[in-house]
JSON list of C-alpha atoms in Angstrom, two decimals:
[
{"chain": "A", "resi": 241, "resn": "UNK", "atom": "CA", "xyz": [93.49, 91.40, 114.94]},
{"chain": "A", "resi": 242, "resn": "UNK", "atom": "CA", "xyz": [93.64, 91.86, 110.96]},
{"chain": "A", "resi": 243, "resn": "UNK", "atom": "CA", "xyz": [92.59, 88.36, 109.15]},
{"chain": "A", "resi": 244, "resn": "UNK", "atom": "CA", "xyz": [96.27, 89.01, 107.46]},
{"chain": "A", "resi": 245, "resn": "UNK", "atom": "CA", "xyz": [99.22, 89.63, 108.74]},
{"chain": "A", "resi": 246, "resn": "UNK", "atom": "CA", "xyz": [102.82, 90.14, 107.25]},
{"chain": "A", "resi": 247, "resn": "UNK", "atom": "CA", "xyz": [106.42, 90.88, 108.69]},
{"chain": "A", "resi": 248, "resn": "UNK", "atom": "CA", "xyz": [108.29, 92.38, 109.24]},
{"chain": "A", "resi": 249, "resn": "UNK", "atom": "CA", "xyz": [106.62, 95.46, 108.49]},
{"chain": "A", "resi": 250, "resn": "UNK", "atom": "CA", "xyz": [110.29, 96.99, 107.20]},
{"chain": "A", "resi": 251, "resn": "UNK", "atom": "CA", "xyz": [113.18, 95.61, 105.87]},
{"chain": "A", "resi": 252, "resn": "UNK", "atom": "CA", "xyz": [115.90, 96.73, 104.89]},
{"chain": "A", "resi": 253, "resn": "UNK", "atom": "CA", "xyz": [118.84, 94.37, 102.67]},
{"chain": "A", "resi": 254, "resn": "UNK", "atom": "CA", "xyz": [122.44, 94.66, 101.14]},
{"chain": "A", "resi": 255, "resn": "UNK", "atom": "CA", "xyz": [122.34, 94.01, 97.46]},
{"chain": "A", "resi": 256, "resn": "UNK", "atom": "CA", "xyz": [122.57, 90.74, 96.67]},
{"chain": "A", "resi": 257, "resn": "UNK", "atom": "CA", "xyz": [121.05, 89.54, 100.12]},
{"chain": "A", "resi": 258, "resn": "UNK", "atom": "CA", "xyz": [118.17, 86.29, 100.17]},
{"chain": "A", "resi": 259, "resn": "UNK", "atom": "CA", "xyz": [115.17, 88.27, 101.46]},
{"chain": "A", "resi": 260, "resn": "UNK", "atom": "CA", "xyz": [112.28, 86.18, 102.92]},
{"chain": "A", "resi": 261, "resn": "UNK", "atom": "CA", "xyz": [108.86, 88.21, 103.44]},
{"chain": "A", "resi": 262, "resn": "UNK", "atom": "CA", "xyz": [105.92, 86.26, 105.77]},
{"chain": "A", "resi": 263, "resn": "UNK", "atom": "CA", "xyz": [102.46, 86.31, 105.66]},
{"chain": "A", "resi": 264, "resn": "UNK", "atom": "CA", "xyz": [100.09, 84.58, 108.00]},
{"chain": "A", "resi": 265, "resn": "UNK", "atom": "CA", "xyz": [96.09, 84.17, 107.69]},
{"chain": "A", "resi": 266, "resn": "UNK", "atom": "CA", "xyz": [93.43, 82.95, 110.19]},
{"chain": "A", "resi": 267, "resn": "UNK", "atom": "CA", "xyz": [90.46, 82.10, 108.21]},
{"chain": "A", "resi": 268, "resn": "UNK", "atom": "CA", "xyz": [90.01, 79.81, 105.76]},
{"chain": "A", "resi": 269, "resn": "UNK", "atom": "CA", "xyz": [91.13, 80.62, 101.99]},
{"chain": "A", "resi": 270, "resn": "UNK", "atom": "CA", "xyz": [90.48, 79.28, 98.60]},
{"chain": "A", "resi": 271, "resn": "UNK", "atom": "CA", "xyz": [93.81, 81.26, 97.36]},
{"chain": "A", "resi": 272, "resn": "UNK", "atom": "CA", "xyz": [96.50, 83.47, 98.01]},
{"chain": "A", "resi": 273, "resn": "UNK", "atom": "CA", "xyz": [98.44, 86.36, 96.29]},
{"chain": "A", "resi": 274, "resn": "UNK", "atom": "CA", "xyz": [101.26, 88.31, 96.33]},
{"chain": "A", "resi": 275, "resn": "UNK", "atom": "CA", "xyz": [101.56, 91.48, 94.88]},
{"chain": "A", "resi": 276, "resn": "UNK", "atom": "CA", "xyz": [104.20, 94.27, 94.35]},
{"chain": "A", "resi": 277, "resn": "UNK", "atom": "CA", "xyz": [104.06, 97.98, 94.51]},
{"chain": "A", "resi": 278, "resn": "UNK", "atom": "CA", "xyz": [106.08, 100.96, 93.91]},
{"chain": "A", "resi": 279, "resn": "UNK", "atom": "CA", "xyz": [106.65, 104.13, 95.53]},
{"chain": "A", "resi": 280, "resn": "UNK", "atom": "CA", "xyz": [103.22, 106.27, 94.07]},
{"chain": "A", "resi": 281, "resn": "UNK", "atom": "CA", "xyz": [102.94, 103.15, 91.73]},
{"chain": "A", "resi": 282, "resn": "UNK", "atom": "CA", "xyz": [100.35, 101.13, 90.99]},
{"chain": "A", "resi": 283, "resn": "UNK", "atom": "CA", "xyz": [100.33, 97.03, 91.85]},
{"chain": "A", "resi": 284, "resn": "UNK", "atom": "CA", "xyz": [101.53, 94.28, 90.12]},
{"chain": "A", "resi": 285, "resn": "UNK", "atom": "CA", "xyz": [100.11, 90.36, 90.99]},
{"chain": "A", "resi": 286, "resn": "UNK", "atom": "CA", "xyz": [103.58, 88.33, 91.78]},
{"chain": "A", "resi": 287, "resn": "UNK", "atom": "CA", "xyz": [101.69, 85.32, 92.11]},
{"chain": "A", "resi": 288, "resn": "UNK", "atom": "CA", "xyz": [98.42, 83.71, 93.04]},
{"chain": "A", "resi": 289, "resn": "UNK", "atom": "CA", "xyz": [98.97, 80.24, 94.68]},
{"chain": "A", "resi": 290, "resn": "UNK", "atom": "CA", "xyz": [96.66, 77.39, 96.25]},
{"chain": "A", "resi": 291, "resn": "UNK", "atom": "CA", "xyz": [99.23, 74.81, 97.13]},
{"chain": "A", "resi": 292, "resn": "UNK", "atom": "CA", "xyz": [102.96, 74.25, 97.15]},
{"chain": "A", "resi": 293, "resn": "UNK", "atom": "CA", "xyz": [105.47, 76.77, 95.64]},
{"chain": "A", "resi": 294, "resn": "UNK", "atom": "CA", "xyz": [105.73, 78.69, 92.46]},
{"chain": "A", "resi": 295, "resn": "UNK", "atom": "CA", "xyz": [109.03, 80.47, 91.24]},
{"chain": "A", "resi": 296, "resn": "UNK", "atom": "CA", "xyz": [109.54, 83.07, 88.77]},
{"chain": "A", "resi": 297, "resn": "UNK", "atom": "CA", "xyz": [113.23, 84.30, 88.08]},
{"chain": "A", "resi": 298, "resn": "UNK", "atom": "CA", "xyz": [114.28, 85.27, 91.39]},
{"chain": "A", "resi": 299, "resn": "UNK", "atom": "CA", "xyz": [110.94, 85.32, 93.23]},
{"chain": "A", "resi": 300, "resn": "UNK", "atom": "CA", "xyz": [109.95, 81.63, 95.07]},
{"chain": "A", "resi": 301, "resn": "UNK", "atom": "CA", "xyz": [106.28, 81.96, 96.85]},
{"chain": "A", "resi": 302, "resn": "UNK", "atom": "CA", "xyz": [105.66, 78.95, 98.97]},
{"chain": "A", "resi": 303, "resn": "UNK", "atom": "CA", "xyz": [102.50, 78.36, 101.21]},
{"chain": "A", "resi": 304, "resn": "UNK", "atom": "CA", "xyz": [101.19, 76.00, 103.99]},
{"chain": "A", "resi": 305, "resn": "UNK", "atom": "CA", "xyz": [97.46, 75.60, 104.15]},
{"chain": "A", "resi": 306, "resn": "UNK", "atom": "CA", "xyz": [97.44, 73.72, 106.99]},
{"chain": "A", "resi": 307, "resn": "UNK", "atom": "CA", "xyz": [99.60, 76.24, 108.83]},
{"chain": "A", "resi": 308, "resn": "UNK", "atom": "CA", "xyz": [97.93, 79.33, 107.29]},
{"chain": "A", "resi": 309, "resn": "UNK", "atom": "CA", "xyz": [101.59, 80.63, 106.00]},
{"chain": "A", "resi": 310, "resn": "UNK", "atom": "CA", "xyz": [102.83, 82.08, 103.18]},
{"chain": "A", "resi": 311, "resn": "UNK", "atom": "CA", "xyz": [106.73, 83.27, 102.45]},
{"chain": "A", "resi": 312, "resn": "UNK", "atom": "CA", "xyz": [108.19, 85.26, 99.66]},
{"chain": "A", "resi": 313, "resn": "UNK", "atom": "CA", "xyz": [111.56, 84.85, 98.95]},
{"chain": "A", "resi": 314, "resn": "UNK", "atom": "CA", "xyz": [113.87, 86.84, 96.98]},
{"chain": "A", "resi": 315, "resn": "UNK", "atom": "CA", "xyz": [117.38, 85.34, 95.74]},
{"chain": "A", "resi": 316, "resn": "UNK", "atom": "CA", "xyz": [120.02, 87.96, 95.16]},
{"chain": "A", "resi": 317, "resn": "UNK", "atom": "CA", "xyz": [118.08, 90.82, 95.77]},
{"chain": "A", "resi": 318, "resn": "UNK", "atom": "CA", "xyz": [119.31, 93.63, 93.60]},
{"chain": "A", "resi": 319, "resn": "UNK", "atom": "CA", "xyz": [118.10, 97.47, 94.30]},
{"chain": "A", "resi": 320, "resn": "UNK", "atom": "CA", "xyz": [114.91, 98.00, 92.11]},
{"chain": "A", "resi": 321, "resn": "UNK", "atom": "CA", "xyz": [113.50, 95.16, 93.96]},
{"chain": "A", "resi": 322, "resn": "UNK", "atom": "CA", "xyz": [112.92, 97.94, 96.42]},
{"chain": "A", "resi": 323, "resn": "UNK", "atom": "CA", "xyz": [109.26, 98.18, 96.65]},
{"chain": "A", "resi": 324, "resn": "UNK", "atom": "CA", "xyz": [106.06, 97.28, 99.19]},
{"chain": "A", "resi": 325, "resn": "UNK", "atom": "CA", "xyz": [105.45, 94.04, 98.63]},
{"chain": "A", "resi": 326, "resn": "UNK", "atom": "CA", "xyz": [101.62, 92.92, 99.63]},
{"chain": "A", "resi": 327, "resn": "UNK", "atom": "CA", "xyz": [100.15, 89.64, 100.68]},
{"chain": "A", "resi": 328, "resn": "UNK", "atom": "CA", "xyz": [95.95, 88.95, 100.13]},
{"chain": "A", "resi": 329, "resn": "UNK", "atom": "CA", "xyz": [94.23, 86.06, 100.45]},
{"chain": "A", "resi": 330, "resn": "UNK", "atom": "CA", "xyz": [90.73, 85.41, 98.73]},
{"chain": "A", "resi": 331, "resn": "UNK", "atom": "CA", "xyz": [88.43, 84.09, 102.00]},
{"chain": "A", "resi": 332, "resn": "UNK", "atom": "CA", "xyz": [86.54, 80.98, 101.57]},
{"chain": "A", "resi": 333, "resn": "UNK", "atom": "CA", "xyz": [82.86, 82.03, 101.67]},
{"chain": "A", "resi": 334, "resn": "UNK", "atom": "CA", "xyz": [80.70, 79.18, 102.44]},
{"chain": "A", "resi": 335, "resn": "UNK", "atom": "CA", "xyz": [81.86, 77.25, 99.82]},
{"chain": "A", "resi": 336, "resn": "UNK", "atom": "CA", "xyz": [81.39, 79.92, 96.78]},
{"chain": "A", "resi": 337, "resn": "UNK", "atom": "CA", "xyz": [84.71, 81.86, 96.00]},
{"chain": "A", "resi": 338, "resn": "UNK", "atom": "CA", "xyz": [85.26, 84.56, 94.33]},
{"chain": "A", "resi": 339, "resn": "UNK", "atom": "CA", "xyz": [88.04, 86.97, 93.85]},
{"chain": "A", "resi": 340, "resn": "UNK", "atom": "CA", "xyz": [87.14, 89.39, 96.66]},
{"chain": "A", "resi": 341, "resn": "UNK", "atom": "CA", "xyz": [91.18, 89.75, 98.13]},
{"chain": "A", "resi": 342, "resn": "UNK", "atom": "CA", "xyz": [91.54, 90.40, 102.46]},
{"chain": "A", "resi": 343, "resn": "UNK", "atom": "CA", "xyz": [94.94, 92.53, 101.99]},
{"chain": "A", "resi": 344, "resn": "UNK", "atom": "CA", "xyz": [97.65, 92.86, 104.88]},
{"chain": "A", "resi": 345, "resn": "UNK", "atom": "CA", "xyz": [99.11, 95.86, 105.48]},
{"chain": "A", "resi": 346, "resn": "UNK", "atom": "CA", "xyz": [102.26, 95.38, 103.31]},
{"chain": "A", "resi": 347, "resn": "UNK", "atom": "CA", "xyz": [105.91, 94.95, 103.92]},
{"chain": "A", "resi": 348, "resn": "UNK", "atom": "CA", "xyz": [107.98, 97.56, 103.08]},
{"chain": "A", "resi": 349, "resn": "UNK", "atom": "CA", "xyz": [111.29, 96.71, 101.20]},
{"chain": "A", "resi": 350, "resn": "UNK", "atom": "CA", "xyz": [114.33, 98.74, 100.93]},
{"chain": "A", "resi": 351, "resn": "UNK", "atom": "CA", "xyz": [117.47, 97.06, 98.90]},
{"chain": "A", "resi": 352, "resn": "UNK", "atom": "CA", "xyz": [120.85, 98.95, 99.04]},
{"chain": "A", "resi": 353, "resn": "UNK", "atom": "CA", "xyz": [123.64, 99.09, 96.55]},
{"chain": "B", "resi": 95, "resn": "UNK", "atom": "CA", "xyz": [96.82, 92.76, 74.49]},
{"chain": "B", "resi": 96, "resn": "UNK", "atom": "CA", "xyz": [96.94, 96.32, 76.84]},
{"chain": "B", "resi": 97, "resn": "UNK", "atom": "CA", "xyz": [96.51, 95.85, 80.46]},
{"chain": "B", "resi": 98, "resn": "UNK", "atom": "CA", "xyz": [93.61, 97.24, 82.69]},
{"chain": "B", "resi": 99, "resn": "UNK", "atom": "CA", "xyz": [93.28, 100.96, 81.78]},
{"chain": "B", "resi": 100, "resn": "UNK", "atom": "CA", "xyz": [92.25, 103.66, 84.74]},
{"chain": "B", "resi": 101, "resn": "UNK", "atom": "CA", "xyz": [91.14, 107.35, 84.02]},
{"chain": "B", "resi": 102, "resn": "UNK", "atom": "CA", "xyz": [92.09, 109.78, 85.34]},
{"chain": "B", "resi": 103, "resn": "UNK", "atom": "CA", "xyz": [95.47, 109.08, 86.92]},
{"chain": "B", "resi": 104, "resn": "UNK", "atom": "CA", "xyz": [95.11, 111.69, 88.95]},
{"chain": "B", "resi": 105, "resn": "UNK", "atom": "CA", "xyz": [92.15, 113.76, 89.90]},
{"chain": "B", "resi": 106, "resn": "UNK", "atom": "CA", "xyz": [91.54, 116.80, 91.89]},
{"chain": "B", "resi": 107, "resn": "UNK", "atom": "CA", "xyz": [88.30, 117.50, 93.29]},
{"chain": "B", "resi": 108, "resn": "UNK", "atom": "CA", "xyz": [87.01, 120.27, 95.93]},
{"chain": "B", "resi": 109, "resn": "UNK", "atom": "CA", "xyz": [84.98, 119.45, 98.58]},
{"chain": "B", "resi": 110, "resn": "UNK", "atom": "CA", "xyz": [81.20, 118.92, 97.44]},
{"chain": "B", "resi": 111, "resn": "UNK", "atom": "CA", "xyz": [81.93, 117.82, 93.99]},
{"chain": "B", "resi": 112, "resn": "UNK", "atom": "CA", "xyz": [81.67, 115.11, 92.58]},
{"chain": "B", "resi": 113, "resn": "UNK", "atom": "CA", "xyz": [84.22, 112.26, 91.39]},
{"chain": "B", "resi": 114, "resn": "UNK", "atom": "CA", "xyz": [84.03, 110.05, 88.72]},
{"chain": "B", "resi": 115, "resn": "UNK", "atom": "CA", "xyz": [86.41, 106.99, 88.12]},
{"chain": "B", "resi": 116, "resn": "UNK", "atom": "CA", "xyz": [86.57, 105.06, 85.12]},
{"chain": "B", "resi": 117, "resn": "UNK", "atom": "CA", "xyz": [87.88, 101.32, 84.70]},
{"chain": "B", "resi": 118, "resn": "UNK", "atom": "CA", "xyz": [88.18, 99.79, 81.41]},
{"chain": "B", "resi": 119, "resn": "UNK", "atom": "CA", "xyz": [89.26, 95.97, 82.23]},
{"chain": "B", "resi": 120, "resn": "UNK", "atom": "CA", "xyz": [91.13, 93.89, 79.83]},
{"chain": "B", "resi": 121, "resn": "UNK", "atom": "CA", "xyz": [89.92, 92.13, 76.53]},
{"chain": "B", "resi": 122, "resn": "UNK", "atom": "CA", "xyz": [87.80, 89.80, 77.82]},
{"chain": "B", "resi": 123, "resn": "UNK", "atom": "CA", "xyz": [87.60, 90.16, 81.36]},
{"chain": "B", "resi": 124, "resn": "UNK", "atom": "CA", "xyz": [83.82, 90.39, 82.48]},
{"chain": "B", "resi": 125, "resn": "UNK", "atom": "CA", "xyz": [84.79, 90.44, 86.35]},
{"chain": "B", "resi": 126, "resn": "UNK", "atom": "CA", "xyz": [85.92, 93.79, 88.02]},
{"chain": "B", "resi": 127, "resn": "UNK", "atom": "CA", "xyz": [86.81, 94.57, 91.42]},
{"chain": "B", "resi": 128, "resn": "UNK", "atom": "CA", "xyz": [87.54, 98.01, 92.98]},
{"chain": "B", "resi": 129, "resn": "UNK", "atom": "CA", "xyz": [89.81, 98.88, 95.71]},
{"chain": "B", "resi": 130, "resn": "UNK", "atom": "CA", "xyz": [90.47, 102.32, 97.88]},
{"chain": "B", "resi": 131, "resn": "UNK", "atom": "CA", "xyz": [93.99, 102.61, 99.55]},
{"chain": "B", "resi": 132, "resn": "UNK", "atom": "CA", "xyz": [93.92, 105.53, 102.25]},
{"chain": "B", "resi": 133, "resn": "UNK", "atom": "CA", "xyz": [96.97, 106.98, 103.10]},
{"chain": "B", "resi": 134, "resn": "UNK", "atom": "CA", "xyz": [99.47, 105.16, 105.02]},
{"chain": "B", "resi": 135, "resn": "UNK", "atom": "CA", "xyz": [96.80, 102.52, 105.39]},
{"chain": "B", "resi": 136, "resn": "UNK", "atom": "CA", "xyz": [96.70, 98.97, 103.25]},
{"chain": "B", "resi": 137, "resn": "UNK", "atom": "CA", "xyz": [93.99, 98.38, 100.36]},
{"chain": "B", "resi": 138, "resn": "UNK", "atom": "CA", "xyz": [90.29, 97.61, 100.97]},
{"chain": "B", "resi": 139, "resn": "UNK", "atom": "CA", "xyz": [88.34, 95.71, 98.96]},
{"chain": "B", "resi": 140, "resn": "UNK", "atom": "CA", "xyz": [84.73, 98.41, 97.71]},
{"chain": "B", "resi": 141, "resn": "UNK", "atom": "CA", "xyz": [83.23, 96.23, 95.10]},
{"chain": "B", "resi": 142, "resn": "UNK", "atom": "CA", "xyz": [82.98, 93.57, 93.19]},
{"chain": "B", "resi": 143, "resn": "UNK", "atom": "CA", "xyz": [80.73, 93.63, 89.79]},
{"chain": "B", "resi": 144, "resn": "UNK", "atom": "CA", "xyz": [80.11, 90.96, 86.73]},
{"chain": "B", "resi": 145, "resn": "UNK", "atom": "CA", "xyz": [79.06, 92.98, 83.76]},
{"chain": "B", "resi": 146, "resn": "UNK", "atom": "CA", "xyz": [75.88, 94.74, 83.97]},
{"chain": "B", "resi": 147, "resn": "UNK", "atom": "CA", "xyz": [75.25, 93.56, 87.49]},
{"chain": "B", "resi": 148, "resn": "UNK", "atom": "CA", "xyz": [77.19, 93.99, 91.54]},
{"chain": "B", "resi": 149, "resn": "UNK", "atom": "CA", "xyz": [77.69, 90.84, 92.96]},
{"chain": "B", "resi": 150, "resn": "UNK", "atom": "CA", "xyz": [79.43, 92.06, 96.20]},
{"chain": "B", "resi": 151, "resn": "UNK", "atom": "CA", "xyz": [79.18, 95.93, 97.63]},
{"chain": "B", "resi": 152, "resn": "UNK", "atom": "CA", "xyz": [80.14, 95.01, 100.95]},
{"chain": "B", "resi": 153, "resn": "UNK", "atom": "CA", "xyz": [83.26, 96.99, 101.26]},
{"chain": "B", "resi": 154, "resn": "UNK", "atom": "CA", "xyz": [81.23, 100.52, 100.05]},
{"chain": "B", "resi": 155, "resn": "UNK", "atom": "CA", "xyz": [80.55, 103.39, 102.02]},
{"chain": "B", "resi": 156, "resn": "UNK", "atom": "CA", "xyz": [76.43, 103.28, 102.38]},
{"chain": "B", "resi": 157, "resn": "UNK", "atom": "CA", "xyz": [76.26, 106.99, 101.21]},
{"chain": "B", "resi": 158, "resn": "UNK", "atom": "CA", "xyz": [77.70, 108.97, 98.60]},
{"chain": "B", "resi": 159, "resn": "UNK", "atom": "CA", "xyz": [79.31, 105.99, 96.50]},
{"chain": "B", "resi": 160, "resn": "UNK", "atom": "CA", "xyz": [78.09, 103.87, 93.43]},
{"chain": "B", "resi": 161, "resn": "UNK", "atom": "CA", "xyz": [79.51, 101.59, 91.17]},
{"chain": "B", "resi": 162, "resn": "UNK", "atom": "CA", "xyz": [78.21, 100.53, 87.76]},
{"chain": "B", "resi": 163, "resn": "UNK", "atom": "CA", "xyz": [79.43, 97.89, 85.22]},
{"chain": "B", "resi": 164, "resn": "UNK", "atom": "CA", "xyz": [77.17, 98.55, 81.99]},
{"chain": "B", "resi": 165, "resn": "UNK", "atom": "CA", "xyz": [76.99, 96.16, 79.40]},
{"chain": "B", "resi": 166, "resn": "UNK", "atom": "CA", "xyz": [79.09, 98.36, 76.91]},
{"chain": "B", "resi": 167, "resn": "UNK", "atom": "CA", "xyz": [81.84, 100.94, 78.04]},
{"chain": "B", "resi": 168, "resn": "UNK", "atom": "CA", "xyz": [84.06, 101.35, 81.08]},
{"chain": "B", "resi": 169, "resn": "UNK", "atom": "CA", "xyz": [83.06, 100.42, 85.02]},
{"chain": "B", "resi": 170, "resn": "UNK", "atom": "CA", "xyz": [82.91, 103.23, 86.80]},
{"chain": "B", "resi": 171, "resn": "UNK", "atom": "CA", "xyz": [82.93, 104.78, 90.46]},
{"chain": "B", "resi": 172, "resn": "UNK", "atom": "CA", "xyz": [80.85, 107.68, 91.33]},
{"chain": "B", "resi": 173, "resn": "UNK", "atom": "CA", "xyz": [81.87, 109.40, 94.25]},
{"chain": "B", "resi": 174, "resn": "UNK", "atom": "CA", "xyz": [79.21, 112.31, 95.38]},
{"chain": "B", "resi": 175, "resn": "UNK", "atom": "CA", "xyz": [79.64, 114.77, 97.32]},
{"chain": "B", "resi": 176, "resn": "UNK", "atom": "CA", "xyz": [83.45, 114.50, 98.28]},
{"chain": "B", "resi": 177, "resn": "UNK", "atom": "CA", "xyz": [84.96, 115.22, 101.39]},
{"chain": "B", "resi": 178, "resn": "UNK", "atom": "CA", "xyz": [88.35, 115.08, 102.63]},
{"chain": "B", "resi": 179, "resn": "UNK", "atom": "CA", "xyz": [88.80, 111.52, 104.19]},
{"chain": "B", "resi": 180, "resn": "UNK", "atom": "CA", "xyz": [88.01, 110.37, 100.18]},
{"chain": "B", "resi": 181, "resn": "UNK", "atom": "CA", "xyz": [91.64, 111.32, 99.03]},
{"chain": "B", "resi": 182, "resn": "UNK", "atom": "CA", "xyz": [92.94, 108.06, 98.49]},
{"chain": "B", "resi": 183, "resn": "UNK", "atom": "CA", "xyz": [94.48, 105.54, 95.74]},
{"chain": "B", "resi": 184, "resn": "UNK", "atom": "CA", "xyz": [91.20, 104.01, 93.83]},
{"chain": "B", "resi": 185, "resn": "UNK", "atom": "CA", "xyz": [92.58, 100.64, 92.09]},
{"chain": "B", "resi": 186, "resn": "UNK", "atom": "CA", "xyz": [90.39, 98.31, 90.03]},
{"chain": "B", "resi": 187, "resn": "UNK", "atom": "CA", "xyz": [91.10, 95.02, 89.15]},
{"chain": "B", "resi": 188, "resn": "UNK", "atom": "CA", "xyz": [89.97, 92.82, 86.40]},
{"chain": "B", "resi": 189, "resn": "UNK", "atom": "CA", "xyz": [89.20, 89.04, 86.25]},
{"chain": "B", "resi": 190, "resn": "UNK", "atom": "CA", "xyz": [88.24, 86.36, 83.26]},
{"chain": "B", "resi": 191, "resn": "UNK", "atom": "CA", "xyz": [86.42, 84.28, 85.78]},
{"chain": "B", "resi": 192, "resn": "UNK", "atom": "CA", "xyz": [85.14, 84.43, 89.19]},
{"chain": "B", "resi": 193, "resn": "UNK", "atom": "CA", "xyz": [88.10, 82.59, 90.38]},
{"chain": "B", "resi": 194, "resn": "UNK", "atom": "CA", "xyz": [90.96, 83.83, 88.34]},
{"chain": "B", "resi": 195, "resn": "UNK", "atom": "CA", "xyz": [93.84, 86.06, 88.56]},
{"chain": "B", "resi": 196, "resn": "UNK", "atom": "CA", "xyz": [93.32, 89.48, 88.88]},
{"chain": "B", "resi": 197, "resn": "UNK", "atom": "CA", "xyz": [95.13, 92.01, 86.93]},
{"chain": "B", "resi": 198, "resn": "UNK", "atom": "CA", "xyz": [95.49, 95.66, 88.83]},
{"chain": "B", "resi": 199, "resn": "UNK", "atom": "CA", "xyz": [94.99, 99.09, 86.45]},
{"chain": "B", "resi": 200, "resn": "UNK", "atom": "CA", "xyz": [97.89, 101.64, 87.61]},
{"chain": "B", "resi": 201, "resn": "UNK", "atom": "CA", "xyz": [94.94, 103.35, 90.09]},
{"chain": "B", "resi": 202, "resn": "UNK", "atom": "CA", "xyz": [92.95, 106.82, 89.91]},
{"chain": "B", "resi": 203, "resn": "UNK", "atom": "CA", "xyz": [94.91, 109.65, 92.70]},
{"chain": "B", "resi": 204, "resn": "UNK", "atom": "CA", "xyz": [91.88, 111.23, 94.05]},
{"chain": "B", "resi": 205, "resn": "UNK", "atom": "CA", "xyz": [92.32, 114.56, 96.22]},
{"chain": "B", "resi": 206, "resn": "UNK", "atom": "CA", "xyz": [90.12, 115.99, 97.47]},
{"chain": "B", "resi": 207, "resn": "UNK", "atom": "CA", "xyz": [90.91, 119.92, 98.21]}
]
């Protein structure tokens, strides 16, 4: 069982559409990110969180430490949102912590006109 | 301020050569981290170096691989030796702190032929 895990593994959305993406973890973490790709692209960080919510234009990341859960929501979703969107978490390692990310396998996101 | 430079973007390599991979992190990051992404798998943390010294090389193939961070000039991967199951996405990543965000570069293609 991966240490990460997201879903749904695919989704596709209507423009416009509220898109939620999950991400679950089962060890402990210090933080967690999300991060965007593109088709052949390379990766942009979305956000790194610790606690409560953060929201940037149309992108809200919440988490839950004590549930291990993370969601990514996006409001009006709008065609180049399309892209494989990635959840990592940096572990907790015995009290030092350093950047080293634990990725999951990535959720991929298709938005339609 | 330019963002976290990788060269090549693409690289083409027959089997037995070798493969180098340059990462020059942004102004004043001091923290690098290198990931692989095989096809249609997620990314993998390799290593993690502080300037002049690898901290973490956990995530490295035992043979063939190396990874330097000198005290002037880019961090690179070496890759001897290459074989097939190599071709993959190489992404580094670079840090201010331990701790901090981590900005990706837009990732070295490597194929190996």
């Amino acid at each position: 069982k991966n240490e990460v895990e997201q879903s749904p593994q695919n989704l596709t959305a209507q423009e416009g559409e509220f898109i939620t993406i999950n991400c679950s973890y089962s060890v402990g973490i210090s933080a967690l990110h999300w991060l965007q790709q593109h088709p052949g692209g390379g990766i942009v960080s979305l956000f790194m969180l610790s606690s409560g919510k953060k929201k940037h234009g149309r992108l809200i990341a919440t988490i839950n430490i004590q549930e291990k859960h993370s969601s990514l929501h996006i409001t009006a979703s709008h065609p180049r949102d399309s892209a494989v969107y990635i959840c990592a978490v940096r572990l907790n390692a015995g009290g030092t912590s350093y950047g080293k990310l634990t990725f999951g396998q990535g959720t991929i996101l298709t938005v339609h006109p | 301020n330019a963002g976290v430079m990788q060269n090549p973007r693409h690289l083409v390599r027959r089997r037995g050569q070798e493969a180098r991979l340059r990462c020059s992190p942004m102004k004043g990051h001091s923290h690098v981290y290198w990931y692989r992404q095989l096809p249609e798998e997620g990314l993998k943390f390799m290593v993690y170096l502080q300037k002049e010294n690898i901290i973490d090389e956990s995530g490295m193939p035992k043979e063939r691989f190396s990874a330097e961070f000198p005290k002037e000039g880019p961090s690179i991967l070496r890759i001897q030796q290459v074989v097939r199951g190599d071709s993959a996405a190489y992404f580094c990543a670079s840090s201010p702190s331990s701790d901090g965000e981590q900005y990706f570069g837009p990732g070295t293609r490597l194929t190996v032929t």
